[in-house]
C-alpha atoms as a PDB file:
ATOM      1  CA  MET A   1      52.724  11.054  -2.264  1.00  0.00           C
ATOM      2  CA  ASN A   2      52.594  11.410   1.520  1.00  0.00           C
ATOM      3  CA  SER A   3      55.624  12.076   3.628  1.00  0.00           C
ATOM      4  CA  PRO A   4      56.327   9.813   6.614  1.00  0.00           C
ATOM      5  CA  LEU A   5      54.530  10.647   9.829  1.00  0.00           C
ATOM      6  CA  THR A   6      56.713  12.378  12.398  1.00  0.00           C
ATOM      7  CA  VAL A   7      56.523  12.122  16.180  1.00  0.00           C
ATOM      8  CA  ASP A   8      55.657  15.822  16.352  1.00  0.00           C
ATOM      9  CA  GLU A   9      52.728  15.336  13.962  1.00  0.00           C
ATOM     10  CA  LEU A  10      51.506  12.368  15.982  1.00  0.00           C
ATOM     11  CA  ARG A  11      51.872  14.317  19.244  1.00  0.00           C
ATOM     12  CA  SER A  12      49.954  17.256  17.759  1.00  0.00           C
ATOM     13  CA  ALA A  13      47.188  15.037  16.383  1.00  0.00           C
ATOM     14  CA  LEU A  14      46.854  13.238  19.711  1.00  0.00           C
ATOM     15  CA  GLU A  15      46.563  16.562  21.543  1.00  0.00           C
ATOM     16  CA  ASP A  16      43.957  17.783  19.044  1.00  0.00           C
ATOM     17  CA  ILE A  17      41.917  14.616  19.593  1.00  0.00           C
ATOM     18  CA  ARG A  18      42.229  14.977  23.367  1.00  0.00           C
ATOM     19  CA  GLN A  19      41.070  18.603  23.288  1.00  0.00           C
ATOM     20  CA  THR A  20      38.204  17.864  20.908  1.00  0.00           C
ATOM     21  CA  THR A  21      37.117  14.940  23.048  1.00  0.00           C
ATOM     22  CA  ALA A  22      37.143  17.151  26.152  1.00  0.00           C
ATOM     23  CA  ARG A  23      35.034  19.816  24.426  1.00  0.00           C
ATOM     24  CA  LEU A  24      32.549  17.267  23.092  1.00  0.00           C
ATOM     25  CA  GLY A  25      32.254  15.612  26.503  1.00  0.00           C
ATOM     26  CA  ALA A  26      31.599  18.932  28.188  1.00  0.00           C
ATOM     27  CA  SER A  27      29.043  19.861  25.526  1.00  0.00           C
ATOM     28  CA  ALA A  28      27.243  16.532  25.888  1.00  0.00           C
ATOM     29  CA  THR A  29      27.127  16.883  29.664  1.00  0.00           C
ATOM     30  CA  SER A  30      25.830  20.453  29.460  1.00  0.00           C
ATOM     31  CA  LEU A  31      23.256  19.605  26.814  1.00  0.00           C
ATOM     32  CA  ALA A  32      22.023  16.612  28.801  1.00  0.00           C
ATOM     33  CA  SER A  33      21.598  18.747  31.914  1.00  0.00           C
ATOM     34  CA  ARG A  34      19.785  21.503  30.048  1.00  0.00           C
ATOM     35  CA  ALA A  35      17.513  19.057  28.230  1.00  0.00           C
ATOM     36  CA  ASP A  36      16.706  17.232  31.444  1.00  0.00           C
ATOM     37  CA  ARG A  37      15.920  20.497  33.230  1.00  0.00           C
ATOM     38  CA  ASP A  38      14.064  22.260  30.414  1.00  0.00           C
ATOM     39  CA  LEU A  39      12.359  19.396  28.596  1.00  0.00           C
ATOM     40  CA  GLY A  40      12.064  16.751  31.293  1.00  0.00           C
ATOM     41  CA  HIS A  41      10.465  13.414  30.563  1.00  0.00           C
ATOM     42  CA  ASP A  42       9.814  14.225  26.921  1.00  0.00           C
ATOM     43  CA  VAL A  43      13.469  13.612  26.115  1.00  0.00           C
ATOM     44  CA  ALA A  44      14.502  11.166  28.830  1.00  0.00           C
ATOM     45  CA  GLU A  45      16.083   8.707  26.355  1.00  0.00           C
ATOM     46  CA  ILE A  46      18.032  11.472  24.643  1.00  0.00           C
ATOM     47  CA  VAL A  47      19.315  12.715  28.003  1.00  0.00           C
ATOM     48  CA  LYS A  48      20.376   9.189  28.902  1.00  0.00           C
ATOM     49  CA  ASP A  49      22.175   8.817  25.550  1.00  0.00           C
ATOM     50  CA  LEU A  50      23.935  12.174  25.912  1.00  0.00           C
ATOM     51  CA  ARG A  51      25.156  11.259  29.376  1.00  0.00           C
ATOM     52  CA  ALA A  52      26.417   7.912  28.072  1.00  0.00           C
ATOM     53  CA  ALA A  53      28.232   9.681  25.234  1.00  0.00           C
ATOM     54  CA  ALA A  54      29.830  12.093  27.708  1.00  0.00           C
ATOM     55  CA  ARG A  55      31.043   9.167  29.825  1.00  0.00           C
ATOM     56  CA  GLN A  56      32.492   7.439  26.755  1.00  0.00           C
ATOM     57  CA  LEU A  57      34.302  10.621  25.759  1.00  0.00           C
ATOM     58  CA  ARG A  58      35.812  10.906  29.247  1.00  0.00           C
ATOM     59  CA  VAL A  59      36.998   7.296  28.973  1.00  0.00           C
ATOM     60  CA  THR A  60      38.545   8.110  25.598  1.00  0.00           C
ATOM     61  CA  GLN A  61      40.439  10.987  27.212  1.00  0.00           C
ATOM     62  CA  LEU A  62      41.746   8.669  29.914  1.00  0.00           C
ATOM     63  CA  LEU A  63      42.848   6.134  27.307  1.00  0.00           C
ATOM     64  CA  LEU A  64      44.735   8.807  25.381  1.00  0.00           C
ATOM     65  CA  GLU A  65      46.709  10.053  28.384  1.00  0.00           C
ATOM     66  CA  PRO A  66      49.305   7.223  28.405  1.00  0.00           C
ATOM     67  CA  ALA A  67      49.963   7.708  24.695  1.00  0.00           C
ATOM     68  CA  GLY A  68      50.484  11.418  25.256  1.00  0.00           C
ATOM     69  CA  ALA A  69      52.845  10.719  28.141  1.00  0.00           C
ATOM     70  CA  ASP A  70      54.812   8.234  26.023  1.00  0.00           C
ATOM     71  CA  LEU A  71      55.185  10.792  23.242  1.00  0.00           C
ATOM     72  CA  ALA A  72      56.234  13.501  25.685  1.00  0.00           C
ATOM     73  CA  ALA A  73      59.085  11.329  26.974  1.00  0.00           C
END
């Protein structure tokens, strides 16, 4: 049986998601840049997809900020 979710657990989980999202976004951006530089046109679609994923992860971070602020209050 699961115990009820606490605000502290929710706050911690939200922060974990935010940090993971930031790391994944940075990794996607770095990988896209390296692939574009080192592999060029051979992987143009992959580079485009990685950059799109990085943008989506940054948007996710922005969407999580109000929830984090609400929980901090």
